[in-house]
């Protein structure tokens, strides 16, 4: 995984009073875990699944390979033409003057030319069509002149041009894909190009998730005083849909000791991963914390990142438990920075990375030194083609609309204060996260 660097170019650490609310005093940072520490602890404690299953190649998208794929064939498996044109012997290439060749047949893709090609003869050949053994050079059709039954070829061509050799892409016996590789579109095609109708993969993970809290109402219900709609469950469901996992939505669980305990046990029974949001910070939803302490081996972490300070991580019976914070932006930030790498690791994906780019700041990003910030931002290109970045306005962790406006996180190192126009910072495009 790509480490999130903390030493990116920025002005010296400075304490700037900005109206953000909250209290990010340095003194309060003692005892907080850095993102790297939390990520390392998480990944070290997760044993990737090993159960395998076989799927049809057409259904393999999003699965992780359970075995190495070694090629039983050369790809391509015969010498063929890279162009629509005319195939001749290299020895016949005209040296000083254009030369006429007699056209003796055609090699189609899938219907090779079966006859002989003699000296000073040529055949018409299509892209991908097999090259007869007699010829080794292809002249693009745009480069010839048709003269009655003959083909006029000029000078300036190279021997063996426009020909694809057998095994040029993949050699028979080569290791094509390694165990632990996520199957994306290119891998689907690659596996098919070797002729495999089925592939051995690690099974899908089962993920259960629910919200807790008496203040939460479902969409379509009527809000009473002090209540809010449960939005986190929708965000989490959306983020999970990008993965090849079986999703079990368990709804909203009220603040009731027995119901919470039953929900955790049911989730642990039927899933590999349990995700909740809210109820993991200090002074929070009493029963959630109490139940987790009773049922599982759970760590309640305070992270030195913003948004997303409180996070619970551990196990409920055999299931991995991820207790995300309650604030909607914190849910997404902690899921992408910690939850997603953890789920990918558990799924057996050995190559999970997150894309990081560098962009020049065009408007200040207000910040106080202390925590690693993932501010919501928009990257674009300026007139010189340089990547530039600006924030989306309000950066508080309950401003979910900012996540929707943004196309990336602006990563501002823990020790950095406000970042000013002209400085270069690292950004994490949302496209690379999912
Ligand atoms: P908590 O971490 O439970 O103290 O929650 C922090 C903030 O997130 C509070 O303002 C909660 O009302 C809000 N919150 C918690 N759960 C949800 C949810 N499922 N949907 C929307 N907001 C939530
Ligand atoms: Mg709460």
mmCIF file of C-alpha atoms in Angstrom, residues 61-406:
data_model
loop_
_atom_site.group_PDB
_atom_site.id
_atom_site.type_symbol
_atom_site.label_atom_id
_atom_site.label_comp_id
_atom_site.label_asym_id
_atom_site.label_seq_id
_atom_site.Cartn_x
_atom_site.Cartn_y
_atom_site.Cartn_z
ATOM 1 C CA UNK A 61 -14.713 -9.622 -12.047
ATOM 2 C CA UNK A 62 -13.783 -8.309 -8.595
ATOM 3 C CA UNK A 63 -12.619 -11.656 -7.212
ATOM 4 C CA UNK A 64 -9.065 -12.277 -6.002
ATOM 5 C CA UNK A 65 -7.061 -15.028 -7.702
ATOM 6 C CA UNK A 66 -6.486 -18.059 -5.477
ATOM 7 C CA UNK A 67 -3.816 -19.561 -7.734
ATOM 8 C CA UNK A 68 -1.041 -18.491 -10.050
ATOM 9 C CA UNK A 69 -2.038 -18.436 -13.688
ATOM 10 C CA UNK A 70 0.555 -19.994 -15.975
ATOM 11 C CA UNK A 71 0.040 -19.792 -19.699
ATOM 12 C CA UNK A 72 -0.602 -23.076 -21.516
ATOM 13 C CA UNK A 73 -0.192 -21.303 -24.885
ATOM 14 C CA UNK A 74 1.698 -18.606 -26.737
ATOM 15 C CA UNK A 75 -0.317 -15.396 -27.135
ATOM 16 C CA UNK A 76 -0.642 -14.770 -30.003
ATOM 17 C CA UNK A 77 -0.161 -18.408 -30.875
ATOM 18 C CA UNK A 78 0.814 -17.869 -34.524
ATOM 19 C CA UNK A 79 2.657 -15.240 -36.531
ATOM 20 C CA UNK A 80 0.105 -12.743 -37.845
ATOM 21 C CA UNK A 81 -0.295 -9.403 -39.527
ATOM 22 C CA UNK A 82 -0.514 -6.164 -37.524
ATOM 23 C CA UNK A 83 -2.118 -4.364 -40.499
ATOM 24 C CA UNK A 84 -4.501 -4.779 -43.379
ATOM 25 C CA UNK A 85 -2.101 -4.989 -46.318
ATOM 26 C CA UNK A 86 -0.003 -7.253 -48.526
ATOM 27 C CA UNK A 87 2.474 -9.911 -47.366
ATOM 28 C CA UNK A 88 5.686 -10.610 -49.246
ATOM 29 C CA UNK A 89 9.132 -12.137 -48.714
ATOM 30 C CA UNK A 90 11.622 -9.641 -47.220
ATOM 31 C CA UNK A 91 14.165 -10.811 -49.812
ATOM 32 C CA UNK A 92 11.867 -9.440 -52.555
ATOM 33 C CA UNK A 93 11.681 -5.889 -51.111
ATOM 34 C CA UNK A 94 12.509 -3.389 -53.851
ATOM 35 C CA UNK A 95 15.944 -1.836 -53.322
ATOM 36 C CA UNK A 96 16.116 1.033 -55.806
ATOM 37 C CA UNK A 97 12.842 1.158 -57.802
ATOM 38 C CA UNK A 98 9.201 0.321 -57.229
ATOM 39 C CA UNK A 99 8.368 -3.251 -58.149
ATOM 40 C CA UNK A 100 5.293 -5.202 -59.271
ATOM 41 C CA UNK A 101 4.134 -8.243 -57.308
ATOM 42 C CA UNK A 102 1.630 -10.842 -58.505
ATOM 43 C CA UNK A 103 -1.362 -11.188 -56.193
ATOM 44 C CA UNK A 104 -1.966 -14.924 -55.561
ATOM 45 C CA UNK A 105 -4.521 -15.071 -52.749
ATOM 46 C CA UNK A 106 -5.857 -13.766 -49.441
ATOM 47 C CA UNK A 107 -5.281 -14.628 -45.783
ATOM 48 C CA UNK A 108 -8.315 -13.715 -43.679
ATOM 49 C CA UNK A 109 -8.447 -13.553 -39.880
ATOM 50 C CA UNK A 110 -9.643 -17.047 -39.000
ATOM 51 C CA UNK A 111 -9.237 -18.328 -42.602
ATOM 52 C CA UNK A 112 -5.517 -18.596 -43.401
ATOM 53 C CA UNK A 113 -4.125 -18.750 -46.957
ATOM 54 C CA UNK A 114 -3.222 -22.377 -47.598
ATOM 55 C CA UNK A 115 -1.242 -22.075 -50.861
ATOM 56 C CA UNK A 116 2.363 -21.246 -51.715
ATOM 57 C CA UNK A 117 3.758 -17.738 -52.120
ATOM 58 C CA UNK A 118 6.683 -17.690 -54.548
ATOM 59 C CA UNK A 119 9.292 -15.029 -55.205
ATOM 60 C CA UNK A 120 7.816 -11.750 -56.414
ATOM 61 C CA UNK A 121 4.320 -12.868 -55.425
ATOM 62 C CA UNK A 122 2.173 -11.424 -52.646
ATOM 63 C CA UNK A 123 -1.035 -12.170 -50.816
ATOM 64 C CA UNK A 124 -3.667 -9.811 -49.462
ATOM 65 C CA UNK A 125 -3.667 -10.117 -45.647
ATOM 66 C CA UNK A 126 -5.996 -8.785 -42.921
ATOM 67 C CA UNK A 127 -5.110 -7.619 -39.420
ATOM 68 C CA UNK A 128 -4.716 -10.674 -37.175
ATOM 69 C CA UNK A 129 -4.672 -13.099 -40.125
ATOM 70 C CA UNK A 130 -2.051 -15.850 -40.072
ATOM 71 C CA UNK A 131 1.138 -15.141 -42.016
ATOM 72 C CA UNK A 132 1.975 -18.095 -44.293
ATOM 73 C CA UNK A 133 5.456 -19.571 -43.683
ATOM 74 C CA UNK A 134 6.626 -18.332 -47.102
ATOM 75 C CA UNK A 135 6.274 -14.631 -46.258
ATOM 76 C CA UNK A 136 7.562 -12.450 -43.413
ATOM 77 C CA UNK A 137 6.856 -8.812 -44.276
ATOM 78 C CA UNK A 138 3.615 -6.833 -44.541
ATOM 79 C CA UNK A 139 3.138 -3.639 -46.566
ATOM 80 C CA UNK A 140 0.248 -1.455 -45.364
ATOM 81 C CA UNK A 141 -2.533 -1.284 -47.947
ATOM 82 C CA UNK A 142 -2.274 2.526 -47.945
ATOM 83 C CA UNK A 143 1.333 2.158 -49.193
ATOM 84 C CA UNK A 144 0.717 0.147 -52.371
ATOM 85 C CA UNK A 145 -0.726 0.918 -55.782
ATOM 86 C CA UNK A 146 -3.075 -1.501 -57.456
ATOM 87 C CA UNK A 147 -2.206 -2.117 -61.136
ATOM 88 C CA UNK A 148 -4.687 -4.496 -62.733
ATOM 89 C CA UNK A 149 -3.993 -7.885 -61.072
ATOM 90 C CA UNK A 150 -0.684 -6.688 -59.683
ATOM 91 C CA UNK A 151 0.508 -4.760 -56.679
ATOM 92 C CA UNK A 152 3.093 -2.013 -57.025
ATOM 93 C CA UNK A 153 5.334 -1.700 -53.975
ATOM 94 C CA UNK A 154 7.763 1.181 -53.593
ATOM 95 C CA UNK A 155 11.130 1.327 -51.801
ATOM 96 C CA UNK A 156 11.584 2.334 -48.178
ATOM 97 C CA UNK A 157 10.035 -0.663 -46.427
ATOM 98 C CA UNK A 158 11.769 -2.719 -43.772
ATOM 99 C CA UNK A 159 12.150 -6.488 -43.629
ATOM 100 C CA UNK A 160 9.660 -8.190 -41.247
ATOM 101 C CA UNK A 161 7.687 -4.995 -40.658
ATOM 102 C CA UNK A 162 4.065 -5.034 -39.447
ATOM 103 C CA UNK A 163 4.284 -8.602 -38.208
ATOM 104 C CA UNK A 164 3.312 -9.874 -34.758
ATOM 105 C CA UNK A 165 5.345 -12.842 -33.617
ATOM 106 C CA UNK A 166 3.962 -15.861 -31.781
ATOM 107 C CA UNK A 167 4.343 -15.421 -27.991
ATOM 108 C CA UNK A 168 4.998 -11.692 -28.333
ATOM 109 C CA UNK A 169 2.439 -10.884 -25.608
ATOM 110 C CA UNK A 170 2.703 -14.027 -23.472
ATOM 111 C CA UNK A 171 5.059 -16.984 -23.829
ATOM 112 C CA UNK A 172 3.841 -20.495 -23.200
ATOM 113 C CA UNK A 173 4.794 -21.472 -19.600
ATOM 114 C CA UNK A 174 5.054 -17.858 -18.397
ATOM 115 C CA UNK A 175 3.585 -16.770 -15.057
ATOM 116 C CA UNK A 176 0.839 -14.436 -16.232
ATOM 117 C CA UNK A 177 -1.001 -13.526 -13.023
ATOM 118 C CA UNK A 178 -0.082 -14.226 -9.414
ATOM 119 C CA UNK A 179 -2.224 -15.505 -6.583
ATOM 120 C CA UNK A 180 -3.610 -12.541 -4.624
ATOM 121 C CA UNK A 181 -4.226 -10.425 -7.741
ATOM 122 C CA UNK A 182 -7.564 -8.661 -8.001
ATOM 123 C CA UNK A 183 -9.368 -9.516 -11.223
ATOM 124 C CA UNK A 184 -10.277 -6.366 -13.132
ATOM 125 C CA UNK A 185 -11.293 -5.932 -16.770
ATOM 126 C CA UNK A 186 -7.780 -6.483 -18.173
ATOM 127 C CA UNK A 187 -7.351 -9.664 -16.103
ATOM 128 C CA UNK A 188 -10.734 -10.977 -17.316
ATOM 129 C CA UNK A 189 -9.551 -10.650 -20.913
ATOM 130 C CA UNK A 190 -6.077 -11.947 -20.137
ATOM 131 C CA UNK A 191 -7.464 -15.102 -18.507
ATOM 132 C CA UNK A 192 -9.802 -15.603 -21.472
ATOM 133 C CA UNK A 193 -6.912 -15.093 -23.929
ATOM 134 C CA UNK A 194 -5.288 -18.178 -22.412
ATOM 135 C CA UNK A 195 -8.431 -20.215 -22.980
ATOM 136 C CA UNK A 196 -9.470 -20.715 -19.360
ATOM 137 C CA UNK A 197 -13.249 -21.020 -18.959
ATOM 138 C CA UNK A 198 -13.025 -21.124 -15.168
ATOM 139 C CA UNK A 199 -10.710 -19.683 -12.575
ATOM 140 C CA UNK A 200 -9.971 -20.488 -8.943
ATOM 141 C CA UNK A 201 -10.625 -17.489 -6.697
ATOM 142 C CA UNK A 202 -10.953 -16.604 -3.026
ATOM 143 C CA UNK A 203 -14.562 -16.540 -1.956
ATOM 144 C CA UNK A 204 -16.503 -13.299 -1.587
ATOM 145 C CA UNK A 205 -16.511 -11.626 1.797
ATOM 146 C CA UNK A 206 -19.798 -11.158 3.631
ATOM 147 C CA UNK A 207 -20.215 -7.716 5.144
ATOM 148 C CA UNK A 208 -22.977 -6.765 7.599
ATOM 149 C CA UNK A 209 -23.587 -3.215 8.653
ATOM 150 C CA UNK A 210 -26.001 -1.261 10.797
ATOM 151 C CA UNK A 211 -26.516 2.075 12.486
ATOM 152 C CA UNK A 212 -27.260 2.516 16.140
ATOM 153 C CA UNK A 213 -28.914 5.387 17.907
ATOM 154 C CA UNK A 214 -32.307 6.443 19.194
ATOM 155 C CA UNK A 215 -32.029 9.721 17.275
ATOM 156 C CA UNK A 216 -31.984 7.962 13.906
ATOM 157 C CA UNK A 217 -35.033 7.617 11.731
ATOM 158 C CA UNK A 218 -35.291 5.799 8.428
ATOM 159 C CA UNK A 219 -36.038 7.642 5.211
ATOM 160 C CA UNK A 220 -39.769 7.902 4.622
ATOM 161 C CA UNK A 221 -40.430 8.161 8.355
ATOM 162 C CA UNK A 222 -41.434 11.395 10.111
ATOM 163 C CA UNK A 223 -38.789 13.154 12.165
ATOM 164 C CA UNK A 224 -39.663 14.155 15.678
ATOM 165 C CA UNK A 225 -37.875 16.862 17.595
ATOM 166 C CA UNK A 226 -34.165 16.048 17.956
ATOM 167 C CA UNK A 227 -34.174 13.252 15.414
ATOM 168 C CA UNK A 228 -32.210 12.931 12.161
ATOM 169 C CA UNK A 229 -32.390 10.654 9.157
ATOM 170 C CA UNK A 230 -29.932 7.801 9.173
ATOM 171 C CA UNK A 231 -27.699 8.716 6.233
ATOM 172 C CA UNK A 232 -24.533 6.825 7.131
ATOM 173 C CA UNK A 233 -26.066 3.488 6.265
ATOM 174 C CA UNK A 234 -26.670 4.721 2.734
ATOM 175 C CA UNK A 235 -23.131 6.051 2.384
ATOM 176 C CA UNK A 236 -21.687 2.802 3.695
ATOM 177 C CA UNK A 237 -23.909 0.748 1.397
ATOM 178 C CA UNK A 238 -22.763 2.866 -1.551
ATOM 179 C CA UNK A 239 -19.099 2.443 -0.694
ATOM 180 C CA UNK A 240 -19.507 -1.316 -0.234
ATOM 181 C CA UNK A 241 -21.211 -1.676 -3.596
ATOM 182 C CA UNK A 242 -17.892 -0.860 -5.234
ATOM 183 C CA UNK A 243 -16.530 -4.095 -3.802
ATOM 184 C CA UNK A 244 -17.238 -7.668 -4.754
ATOM 185 C CA UNK A 245 -18.808 -8.508 -1.388
ATOM 186 C CA UNK A 246 -22.149 -9.880 -0.201
ATOM 187 C CA UNK A 247 -23.806 -7.016 1.642
ATOM 188 C CA UNK A 248 -26.183 -7.497 4.552
ATOM 189 C CA UNK A 249 -27.980 -4.304 5.603
ATOM 190 C CA UNK A 250 -29.239 -4.750 9.168
ATOM 191 C CA UNK A 251 -30.938 -1.362 9.412
ATOM 192 C CA UNK A 252 -31.013 0.847 12.494
ATOM 193 C CA UNK A 253 -30.637 -0.769 15.894
ATOM 194 C CA UNK A 254 -32.135 1.263 18.752
ATOM 195 C CA UNK A 255 -30.246 2.053 21.955
ATOM 196 C CA UNK A 256 -31.415 -1.079 23.696
ATOM 197 C CA UNK A 257 -28.885 -3.335 25.404
ATOM 198 C CA UNK A 258 -30.504 -6.603 24.340
ATOM 199 C CA UNK A 259 -31.154 -5.542 20.741
ATOM 200 C CA UNK A 260 -27.617 -4.270 20.289
ATOM 201 C CA UNK A 261 -26.106 -7.449 21.664
ATOM 202 C CA UNK A 262 -28.365 -9.584 19.476
ATOM 203 C CA UNK A 263 -27.440 -7.504 16.408
ATOM 204 C CA UNK A 264 -23.708 -7.908 17.007
ATOM 205 C CA UNK A 265 -24.038 -11.639 17.540
ATOM 206 C CA UNK A 266 -26.194 -12.095 14.444
ATOM 207 C CA UNK A 267 -23.776 -10.016 12.364
ATOM 208 C CA UNK A 268 -20.782 -11.998 13.651
ATOM 209 C CA UNK A 269 -22.558 -15.265 12.929
ATOM 210 C CA UNK A 270 -23.284 -14.479 9.300
ATOM 211 C CA UNK A 271 -20.409 -12.231 8.218
ATOM 212 C CA UNK A 272 -16.676 -11.790 7.855
ATOM 213 C CA UNK A 273 -16.910 -8.049 8.458
ATOM 214 C CA UNK A 274 -19.198 -5.930 10.648
ATOM 215 C CA UNK A 275 -19.341 -2.183 10.058
ATOM 216 C CA UNK A 276 -21.186 0.286 12.245
ATOM 217 C CA UNK A 277 -21.150 4.052 12.453
ATOM 218 C CA UNK A 278 -21.368 6.275 15.493
ATOM 219 C CA UNK A 279 -21.341 5.381 19.148
ATOM 220 C CA UNK A 280 -17.590 4.907 19.468
ATOM 221 C CA UNK A 281 -16.482 8.240 20.913
ATOM 222 C CA UNK A 282 -16.139 9.234 24.534
ATOM 223 C CA UNK A 283 -19.415 9.620 26.354
ATOM 224 C CA UNK A 284 -21.164 7.965 23.483
ATOM 225 C CA UNK A 285 -23.944 5.477 23.043
ATOM 226 C CA UNK A 286 -23.370 3.619 26.143
ATOM 227 C CA UNK A 287 -24.733 0.290 25.042
ATOM 228 C CA UNK A 288 -22.683 -0.025 21.882
ATOM 229 C CA UNK A 289 -19.394 0.381 23.690
ATOM 230 C CA UNK A 290 -20.525 -1.692 26.619
ATOM 231 C CA UNK A 291 -21.702 -4.485 24.332
ATOM 232 C CA UNK A 292 -18.506 -4.450 22.305
ATOM 233 C CA UNK A 293 -16.413 -4.603 25.442
ATOM 234 C CA UNK A 294 -18.427 -7.574 26.598
ATOM 235 C CA UNK A 295 -18.523 -9.448 23.273
ATOM 236 C CA UNK A 296 -15.314 -8.794 21.475
ATOM 237 C CA UNK A 297 -11.681 -7.940 21.458
ATOM 238 C CA UNK A 298 -12.125 -4.341 20.413
ATOM 239 C CA UNK A 299 -9.708 -1.422 20.537
ATOM 240 C CA UNK A 300 -11.189 2.018 20.898
ATOM 241 C CA UNK A 301 -8.729 4.242 19.102
ATOM 242 C CA UNK A 302 -8.329 7.958 18.933
ATOM 243 C CA UNK A 303 -6.680 8.757 15.626
ATOM 244 C CA UNK A 304 -4.503 11.759 14.856
ATOM 245 C CA UNK A 305 -6.437 12.354 11.641
ATOM 246 C CA UNK A 306 -9.140 14.786 10.722
ATOM 247 C CA UNK A 307 -11.916 14.056 10.132
ATOM 248 C CA UNK A 308 -12.271 10.794 11.955
ATOM 249 C CA UNK A 309 -10.848 10.836 15.426
ATOM 250 C CA UNK A 310 -12.705 7.988 17.173
ATOM 251 C CA UNK A 311 -12.587 4.523 15.653
ATOM 252 C CA UNK A 312 -13.189 1.064 17.044
ATOM 253 C CA UNK A 313 -11.448 -1.914 15.525
ATOM 254 C CA UNK A 314 -11.149 -5.555 16.458
ATOM 255 C CA UNK A 315 -13.106 -8.779 16.438
ATOM 256 C CA UNK A 316 -16.553 -9.927 17.448
ATOM 257 C CA UNK A 317 -16.189 -13.700 17.573
ATOM 258 C CA UNK A 318 -14.549 -14.507 14.215
ATOM 259 C CA UNK A 319 -15.729 -11.373 12.384
ATOM 260 C CA UNK A 320 -13.617 -8.287 11.791
ATOM 261 C CA UNK A 321 -15.302 -5.321 13.440
ATOM 262 C CA UNK A 322 -15.002 -1.774 12.186
ATOM 263 C CA UNK A 323 -16.739 0.869 14.277
ATOM 264 C CA UNK A 324 -16.646 4.069 12.227
ATOM 265 C CA UNK A 325 -17.298 7.490 13.762
ATOM 266 C CA UNK A 326 -20.798 8.964 13.533
ATOM 267 C CA UNK A 327 -20.181 12.145 11.589
ATOM 268 C CA UNK A 328 -20.956 11.536 7.914
ATOM 269 C CA UNK A 329 -17.650 12.828 6.485
ATOM 270 C CA UNK A 330 -15.681 10.982 9.158
ATOM 271 C CA UNK A 331 -17.466 7.800 8.098
ATOM 272 C CA UNK A 332 -16.200 8.178 4.542
ATOM 273 C CA UNK A 333 -12.699 9.355 5.446
ATOM 274 C CA UNK A 334 -12.050 6.547 7.930
ATOM 275 C CA UNK A 335 -13.590 3.960 5.632
ATOM 276 C CA UNK A 336 -11.295 4.967 2.751
ATOM 277 C CA UNK A 337 -8.147 5.395 4.850
ATOM 278 C CA UNK A 338 -8.551 2.368 7.111
ATOM 279 C CA UNK A 339 -11.666 0.316 6.427
ATOM 280 C CA UNK A 340 -11.047 -0.241 2.738
ATOM 281 C CA UNK A 341 -7.383 -1.303 3.132
ATOM 282 C CA UNK A 342 -8.483 -3.638 5.943
ATOM 283 C CA UNK A 343 -11.264 -5.208 3.855
ATOM 284 C CA UNK A 344 -8.957 -5.538 0.849
ATOM 285 C CA UNK A 345 -6.340 -7.228 3.020
ATOM 286 C CA UNK A 346 -8.918 -9.615 4.498
ATOM 287 C CA UNK A 347 -10.171 -10.450 0.994
ATOM 288 C CA UNK A 348 -6.681 -11.674 0.048
ATOM 289 C CA UNK A 349 -5.925 -8.817 -2.377
ATOM 290 C CA UNK A 350 -2.154 -8.495 -2.170
ATOM 291 C CA UNK A 351 -1.737 -5.477 -4.423
ATOM 292 C CA UNK A 352 -4.126 -2.900 -3.016
ATOM 293 C CA UNK A 353 -2.805 0.626 -3.483
ATOM 294 C CA UNK A 354 -4.236 4.113 -3.232
ATOM 295 C CA UNK A 355 -3.394 6.724 -5.830
ATOM 296 C CA UNK A 356 -1.654 9.864 -4.621
ATOM 297 C CA UNK A 357 -0.849 12.830 -6.878
ATOM 298 C CA UNK A 358 0.682 16.256 -6.318
ATOM 299 C CA UNK A 359 -1.118 19.520 -6.984
ATOM 300 C CA UNK A 360 -0.449 23.219 -6.528
ATOM 301 C CA UNK A 361 -2.701 25.012 -4.069
ATOM 302 C CA UNK A 362 -4.682 27.980 -5.447
ATOM 303 C CA UNK A 363 -6.642 28.984 -2.320
ATOM 304 C CA UNK A 364 -5.517 28.589 1.312
ATOM 305 C CA UNK A 365 -6.322 25.394 3.176
ATOM 306 C CA UNK A 366 -6.860 26.531 6.752
ATOM 307 C CA UNK A 367 -5.456 24.215 9.368
ATOM 308 C CA UNK A 368 -3.800 24.105 12.753
ATOM 309 C CA UNK A 369 -0.803 21.849 13.309
ATOM 310 C CA UNK A 370 -1.651 18.610 15.020
ATOM 311 C CA UNK A 371 -3.564 16.032 13.028
ATOM 312 C CA UNK A 372 -3.209 14.694 9.481
ATOM 313 C CA UNK A 373 -5.991 16.391 7.532
ATOM 314 C CA UNK A 374 -8.054 15.000 4.686
ATOM 315 C CA UNK A 375 -9.757 18.140 3.450
ATOM 316 C CA UNK A 376 -12.378 17.889 0.766
ATOM 317 C CA UNK A 377 -11.117 19.476 -2.419
ATOM 318 C CA UNK A 378 -11.426 19.807 -6.182
ATOM 319 C CA UNK A 379 -8.494 19.233 -8.494
ATOM 320 C CA UNK A 380 -8.345 20.465 -12.066
ATOM 321 C CA UNK A 381 -5.747 21.589 -14.609
ATOM 322 C CA UNK A 382 -4.688 25.186 -15.130
ATOM 323 C CA UNK A 383 -3.934 26.703 -18.536
ATOM 324 C CA UNK A 384 -0.371 25.344 -18.412
ATOM 325 C CA UNK A 385 -1.627 21.818 -17.838
ATOM 326 C CA UNK A 386 -0.498 21.810 -14.221
ATOM 327 C CA UNK A 387 -2.594 20.055 -11.588
ATOM 328 C CA UNK A 388 -4.132 22.588 -9.207
ATOM 329 C CA UNK A 389 -6.242 22.178 -6.106
ATOM 330 C CA UNK A 390 -8.723 24.163 -4.034
ATOM 331 C CA UNK A 391 -10.985 23.330 -1.110
ATOM 332 C CA UNK A 392 -14.761 22.986 -1.278
ATOM 333 C CA UNK A 393 -15.529 25.494 1.475
ATOM 334 C CA UNK A 394 -16.787 24.274 4.821
ATOM 335 C CA UNK A 395 -14.587 21.481 6.117
ATOM 336 C CA UNK A 396 -16.433 20.339 9.233
ATOM 337 C CA UNK A 397 -17.051 16.610 9.577
ATOM 338 C CA UNK A 398 -20.833 16.883 9.354
ATOM 339 C CA UNK A 399 -20.767 18.702 5.974
ATOM 340 C CA UNK A 400 -21.532 15.741 3.725
ATOM 341 C CA UNK A 401 -22.363 18.003 0.782
ATOM 342 C CA UNK A 402 -18.620 18.841 0.651
ATOM 343 C CA UNK A 403 -17.833 15.185 -0.052
ATOM 344 C CA UNK A 404 -20.195 15.313 -2.995
ATOM 345 C CA UNK A 405 -18.716 18.553 -4.360
ATOM 346 C CA UNK A 406 -15.165 17.259 -3.982
#
